[in-house]
């Protein structure tokens, strides 16, 4: 099965938690190998988790994750409609 970016985003926290099925994990890893966007998201999501796991409480701004996903969705849409000039 070929995953697209949105599939990966939907499962990324489970992937980090290691709670996805082995087949799905393999699909995600295959996608990450060739997708810079998802690799970057994985890195930043991991960093956030590390920060939140720290004893010194790190508060994410409210809506951080929602805004991140909105931004990603917007960038994907823009990519799909990329202008042919400029
Ligand atoms: Zn991707």
Tab-separated table of N, CA and C and ligand atoms in Angstrom:
chain	number	residue	atom	x	y	z
A	1	UNK	N	0.845	-1.208	0.000
A	1	UNK	CA	0.000	0.000	0.000
A	1	UNK	C	0.873	1.248	0.000
A	2	UNK	N	0.520	2.187	-0.863
A	2	UNK	CA	1.282	3.431	-0.970
A	2	UNK	C	0.599	4.511	-0.143
A	3	UNK	N	1.307	4.995	0.867
A	3	UNK	CA	0.732	6.030	1.718
A	3	UNK	C	0.956	7.399	1.101
A	4	UNK	N	0.008	8.300	1.332
A	4	UNK	CA	0.309	9.688	1.008
A	4	UNK	C	0.615	10.431	2.307
A	5	UNK	N	0.985	11.707	2.171
A	5	UNK	CA	1.430	12.470	3.335
A	5	UNK	C	0.354	12.527	4.415
A	6	UNK	N	-0.889	12.708	4.020
A	6	UNK	CA	-1.946	12.840	5.020
A	6	UNK	C	-2.110	11.569	5.837
A	7	UNK	N	-1.928	10.419	5.196
A	7	UNK	CA	-1.962	9.165	5.944
A	7	UNK	C	-0.863	9.152	7.003
A	8	UNK	N	0.316	9.594	6.583
A	8	UNK	CA	1.449	9.587	7.503
A	8	UNK	C	1.167	10.512	8.690
A	9	UNK	N	0.641	11.727	8.399
A	9	UNK	CA	0.366	12.670	9.483
A	9	UNK	C	-0.663	12.101	10.446
A	10	UNK	N	-1.635	11.380	9.898
A	10	UNK	CA	-2.698	10.838	10.741
A	10	UNK	C	-2.144	9.826	11.743
A	11	UNK	N	-1.034	9.194	11.381
A	11	UNK	CA	-0.511	8.116	12.223
A	11	UNK	C	0.799	8.468	12.910
A	12	UNK	N	1.248	9.732	12.709
A	12	UNK	CA	2.625	10.017	13.116
A	12	UNK	C	2.849	9.877	14.628
A	13	UNK	N	1.847	10.277	15.430
A	13	UNK	CA	2.093	10.164	16.875
A	13	UNK	C	2.057	8.700	17.320
A	14	UNK	N	1.191	7.914	16.679
A	14	UNK	CA	1.184	6.474	16.984
A	14	UNK	C	2.493	5.821	16.543
A	15	UNK	N	2.987	6.301	15.407
A	15	UNK	CA	4.266	5.782	14.907
A	15	UNK	C	5.379	6.052	15.921
A	16	UNK	N	5.405	7.280	16.443
A	16	UNK	CA	6.434	7.622	17.422
A	16	UNK	C	6.243	6.816	18.701
A	17	UNK	N	4.981	6.607	19.064
A	17	UNK	CA	4.684	5.811	20.265
A	17	UNK	C	4.903	4.321	20.038
A	18	UNK	N	5.206	3.960	18.796
A	18	UNK	CA	5.400	2.565	18.444
A	18	UNK	C	4.125	1.752	18.642
A	19	UNK	N	3.000	2.367	18.336
A	19	UNK	CA	1.735	1.645	18.506
A	19	UNK	C	0.990	1.484	17.181
A	20	UNK	N	1.753	1.434	16.089
A	20	UNK	CA	1.115	1.128	14.807
A	20	UNK	C	1.432	-0.319	14.424
A	21	UNK	N	0.579	-0.889	13.592
A	21	UNK	CA	0.807	-2.256	13.127
A	21	UNK	C	2.107	-2.312	12.327
A	22	UNK	N	2.801	-3.447	12.399
A	22	UNK	CA	4.094	-3.574	11.698
A	22	UNK	C	4.002	-3.254	10.208
A	23	UNK	N	2.904	-3.635	9.556
A	23	UNK	CA	2.764	-3.358	8.117
A	23	UNK	C	2.676	-1.858	7.888
A	24	UNK	N	1.893	-1.189	8.729
A	24	UNK	CA	1.731	0.254	8.590
A	24	UNK	C	3.052	0.960	8.882
A	25	UNK	N	3.747	0.469	9.882
A	25	UNK	CA	5.048	1.034	10.229
A	25	UNK	C	6.003	0.958	9.033
A	26	UNK	N	6.005	-0.176	8.386
A	26	UNK	CA	6.869	-0.354	7.213
A	26	UNK	C	6.455	0.598	6.094
A	27	UNK	N	5.150	0.772	5.913
A	27	UNK	CA	4.669	1.696	4.881
A	27	UNK	C	5.093	3.125	5.197
A	28	UNK	N	4.964	3.496	6.465
A	28	UNK	CA	5.352	4.849	6.876
A	28	UNK	C	6.843	5.045	6.658
A	29	UNK	N	7.634	4.069	7.034
A	29	UNK	CA	9.077	4.205	6.877
A	29	UNK	C	9.467	4.333	5.405
A	30	UNK	N	8.764	3.586	4.567
A	30	UNK	CA	9.032	3.673	3.131
A	30	UNK	C	8.715	5.081	2.623
A	31	UNK	N	7.606	5.626	3.124
A	31	UNK	CA	7.225	6.976	2.710
A	31	UNK	C	8.261	7.997	3.196
A	32	UNK	N	8.691	7.843	4.438
A	32	UNK	CA	9.630	8.804	5.026
A	32	UNK	C	10.951	8.833	4.272
A	33	UNK	N	11.304	7.711	3.667
A	33	UNK	CA	12.575	7.648	2.945
A	33	UNK	C	12.636	8.620	1.774
A	34	UNK	N	11.476	8.884	1.189
A	34	UNK	CA	11.508	9.749	0.004
A	34	UNK	C	10.729	11.041	0.191
A	35	UNK	N	10.168	11.273	1.385
A	35	UNK	CA	9.366	12.478	1.572
A	35	UNK	C	10.017	13.395	2.610
A	36	UNK	N	10.551	14.520	2.131
A	36	UNK	CA	11.230	15.441	3.044
A	36	UNK	C	10.255	16.114	3.990
A	37	UNK	N	9.050	16.375	3.500
A	37	UNK	CA	8.061	17.050	4.348
A	37	UNK	C	7.754	16.183	5.568
A	38	UNK	N	7.450	14.937	5.335
A	38	UNK	CA	7.079	14.066	6.445
A	38	UNK	C	8.273	13.786	7.360
A	39	UNK	N	9.456	13.690	6.788
A	39	UNK	CA	10.643	13.506	7.626
A	39	UNK	C	10.820	14.690	8.556
A	40	UNK	N	10.610	15.901	8.025
A	40	UNK	CA	10.747	17.110	8.840
A	40	UNK	C	9.689	17.131	9.938
A	41	UNK	N	8.492	16.735	9.584
A	41	UNK	CA	7.413	16.707	10.576
A	41	UNK	C	7.733	15.696	11.674
A	42	UNK	N	8.235	14.552	11.254
A	42	UNK	CA	8.584	13.533	12.235
A	42	UNK	C	9.635	14.067	13.208
A	43	UNK	N	10.655	14.726	12.658
A	43	UNK	CA	11.696	15.290	13.519
A	43	UNK	C	11.129	16.303	14.486
A	44	UNK	N	10.307	17.220	13.981
A	44	UNK	CA	9.820	18.274	14.869
A	44	UNK	C	8.823	17.704	15.869
A	45	UNK	N	8.045	16.722	15.455
A	45	UNK	CA	7.102	16.117	16.396
A	45	UNK	C	7.859	15.400	17.512
A	46	UNK	N	8.929	14.721	17.135
A	46	UNK	CA	9.756	14.055	18.143
A	46	UNK	C	10.341	15.077	19.119
A	47	UNK	N	10.819	16.195	18.572
A	47	UNK	CA	11.390	17.227	19.435
A	47	UNK	C	10.369	17.745	20.428
A	48	UNK	N	9.153	17.928	19.961
A	48	UNK	CA	8.092	18.404	20.843
A	48	UNK	C	7.849	17.391	21.947
A	49	UNK	N	7.819	16.120	21.594
A	49	UNK	CA	7.581	15.089	22.588
A	49	UNK	C	8.704	15.042	23.613
A	50	UNK	N	9.925	15.233	23.145
A	50	UNK	CA	11.055	15.249	24.068
A	50	UNK	C	10.904	16.409	25.044
A	51	UNK	N	10.527	17.564	24.507
A	51	UNK	CA	10.352	18.731	25.369
A	51	UNK	C	9.245	18.507	26.386
A	52	UNK	N	8.144	17.918	25.953
A	52	UNK	CA	7.027	17.723	26.875
A	52	UNK	C	7.343	16.644	27.896
A	53	UNK	N	8.284	15.747	27.554
A	53	UNK	CA	8.636	14.686	28.489
A	53	UNK	C	9.587	15.192	29.576
A	54	UNK	N	10.183	16.342	29.309
A	54	UNK	CA	11.116	16.918	30.262
A	54	UNK	C	10.393	17.342	31.544
A	55	UNK	N	11.087	17.225	32.682
A	55	UNK	CA	10.483	17.602	33.957
A	55	UNK	C	10.129	19.086	34.011
A	56	UNK	N	10.996	19.888	33.400
A	56	UNK	CA	10.674	21.310	33.325
A	56	UNK	C	9.548	21.466	32.328
A	57	UNK	N	8.383	21.640	32.830
A	57	UNK	CA	7.209	21.626	31.965
A	57	UNK	C	7.318	22.633	30.831
A	58	UNK	N	7.103	22.121	29.664
A	58	UNK	CA	7.130	22.966	28.481
A	58	UNK	C	5.718	23.014	27.924
A	59	UNK	N	5.131	24.186	27.951
A	59	UNK	CA	3.752	24.304	27.485
A	59	UNK	C	3.710	24.682	26.018
A	60	UNK	N	3.078	23.839	25.227
A	60	UNK	CA	2.888	24.192	23.831
A	60	UNK	C	1.792	25.240	23.750
A	61	UNK	N	1.966	26.168	22.856
A	61	UNK	CA	0.875	27.135	22.661
A	61	UNK	C	-0.412	26.394	22.303
A	62	UNK	N	-1.507	26.894	22.819
A	62	UNK	CA	-2.791	26.262	22.492
A	62	UNK	C	-2.988	26.262	20.980
A	63	UNK	N	-3.397	25.122	20.474
A	63	UNK	CA	-3.674	25.047	19.040
A	63	UNK	C	-2.445	24.835	18.187
A	64	UNK	N	-1.308	24.608	18.820
A	64	UNK	CA	-0.067	24.453	18.059
A	64	UNK	C	-0.199	23.369	16.991
A	65	UNK	N	-0.667	22.217	17.419
A	65	UNK	CA	-0.736	21.093	16.515
A	65	UNK	C	-1.761	21.343	15.403
A	66	UNK	N	-2.859	21.978	15.784
A	66	UNK	CA	-3.882	22.307	14.796
A	66	UNK	C	-3.305	23.264	13.752
A	67	UNK	N	-2.585	24.273	14.216
A	67	UNK	CA	-2.004	25.233	13.280
A	67	UNK	C	-0.962	24.567	12.391
A	68	UNK	N	-0.186	23.679	12.972
A	68	UNK	CA	0.816	22.968	12.191
A	68	UNK	C	0.141	22.188	11.058
A	69	UNK	N	-0.908	21.489	11.404
A	69	UNK	CA	-1.587	20.684	10.393
A	69	UNK	C	-2.254	21.553	9.335
A	70	UNK	N	-2.797	22.685	9.764
A	70	UNK	CA	-3.407	23.593	8.792
A	70	UNK	C	-2.354	24.116	7.826
A	71	UNK	N	-1.210	24.446	8.375
A	71	UNK	CA	-0.126	24.966	7.532
A	71	UNK	C	0.314	23.897	6.536
A	72	UNK	N	0.440	22.684	6.991
A	72	UNK	CA	0.842	21.591	6.110
A	72	UNK	C	-0.178	21.389	5.007
A	73	UNK	N	-1.444	21.405	5.393
A	73	UNK	CA	-2.501	21.197	4.408
A	73	UNK	C	-2.457	22.307	3.366
A	74	UNK	N	-2.190	23.539	3.828
A	74	UNK	CA	-2.142	24.674	2.919
A	74	UNK	C	-0.954	24.529	1.973
A	75	UNK	N	0.170	24.118	2.505
A	75	UNK	CA	1.353	23.998	1.656
A	75	UNK	C	1.190	22.892	0.627
A	76	UNK	N	0.550	21.835	1.029
A	76	UNK	CA	0.288	20.758	0.075
A	76	UNK	C	-0.640	21.240	-1.027
A	77	UNK	N	-1.658	22.004	-0.634
A	77	UNK	CA	-2.607	22.526	-1.620
A	77	UNK	C	-1.890	23.456	-2.580
A	78	UNK	N	-1.005	24.285	-2.038
A	78	UNK	CA	-0.266	25.205	-2.895
A	78	UNK	C	0.644	24.450	-3.850
A	79	UNK	N	1.218	23.384	-3.357
A	79	UNK	CA	2.097	22.579	-4.188
A	79	UNK	C	1.308	21.980	-5.354
A	80	UNK	N	0.099	21.545	-5.039
A	80	UNK	CA	-0.755	20.936	-6.067
A	80	UNK	C	-1.148	21.951	-7.128
A	81	UNK	N	-1.261	23.227	-6.702
A	81	UNK	CA	-1.659	24.281	-7.632
A	81	UNK	C	-0.477	25.156	-8.008
A	82	UNK	N	0.694	24.601	-7.973
A	82	UNK	CA	1.894	25.399	-8.197
A	82	UNK	C	1.810	26.142	-9.527
A	83	UNK	N	2.090	27.438	-9.472
A	83	UNK	CA	2.057	28.225	-10.721
A	83	UNK	C	3.159	27.762	-11.655
A	84	UNK	N	2.908	27.846	-12.948
A	84	UNK	CA	3.897	27.402	-13.916
A	84	UNK	C	4.916	28.475	-14.207
A	85	UNK	N	4.594	29.729	-13.890
A	85	UNK	CA	5.573	30.811	-14.026
A	85	UNK	C	5.900	31.342	-12.643
A	86	UNK	N	6.969	32.035	-12.546
A	86	UNK	CA	7.542	32.710	-11.379
A	86	UNK	C	8.283	31.756	-10.461
B	1	LIG	ZN1	4.987	12.768	2.982
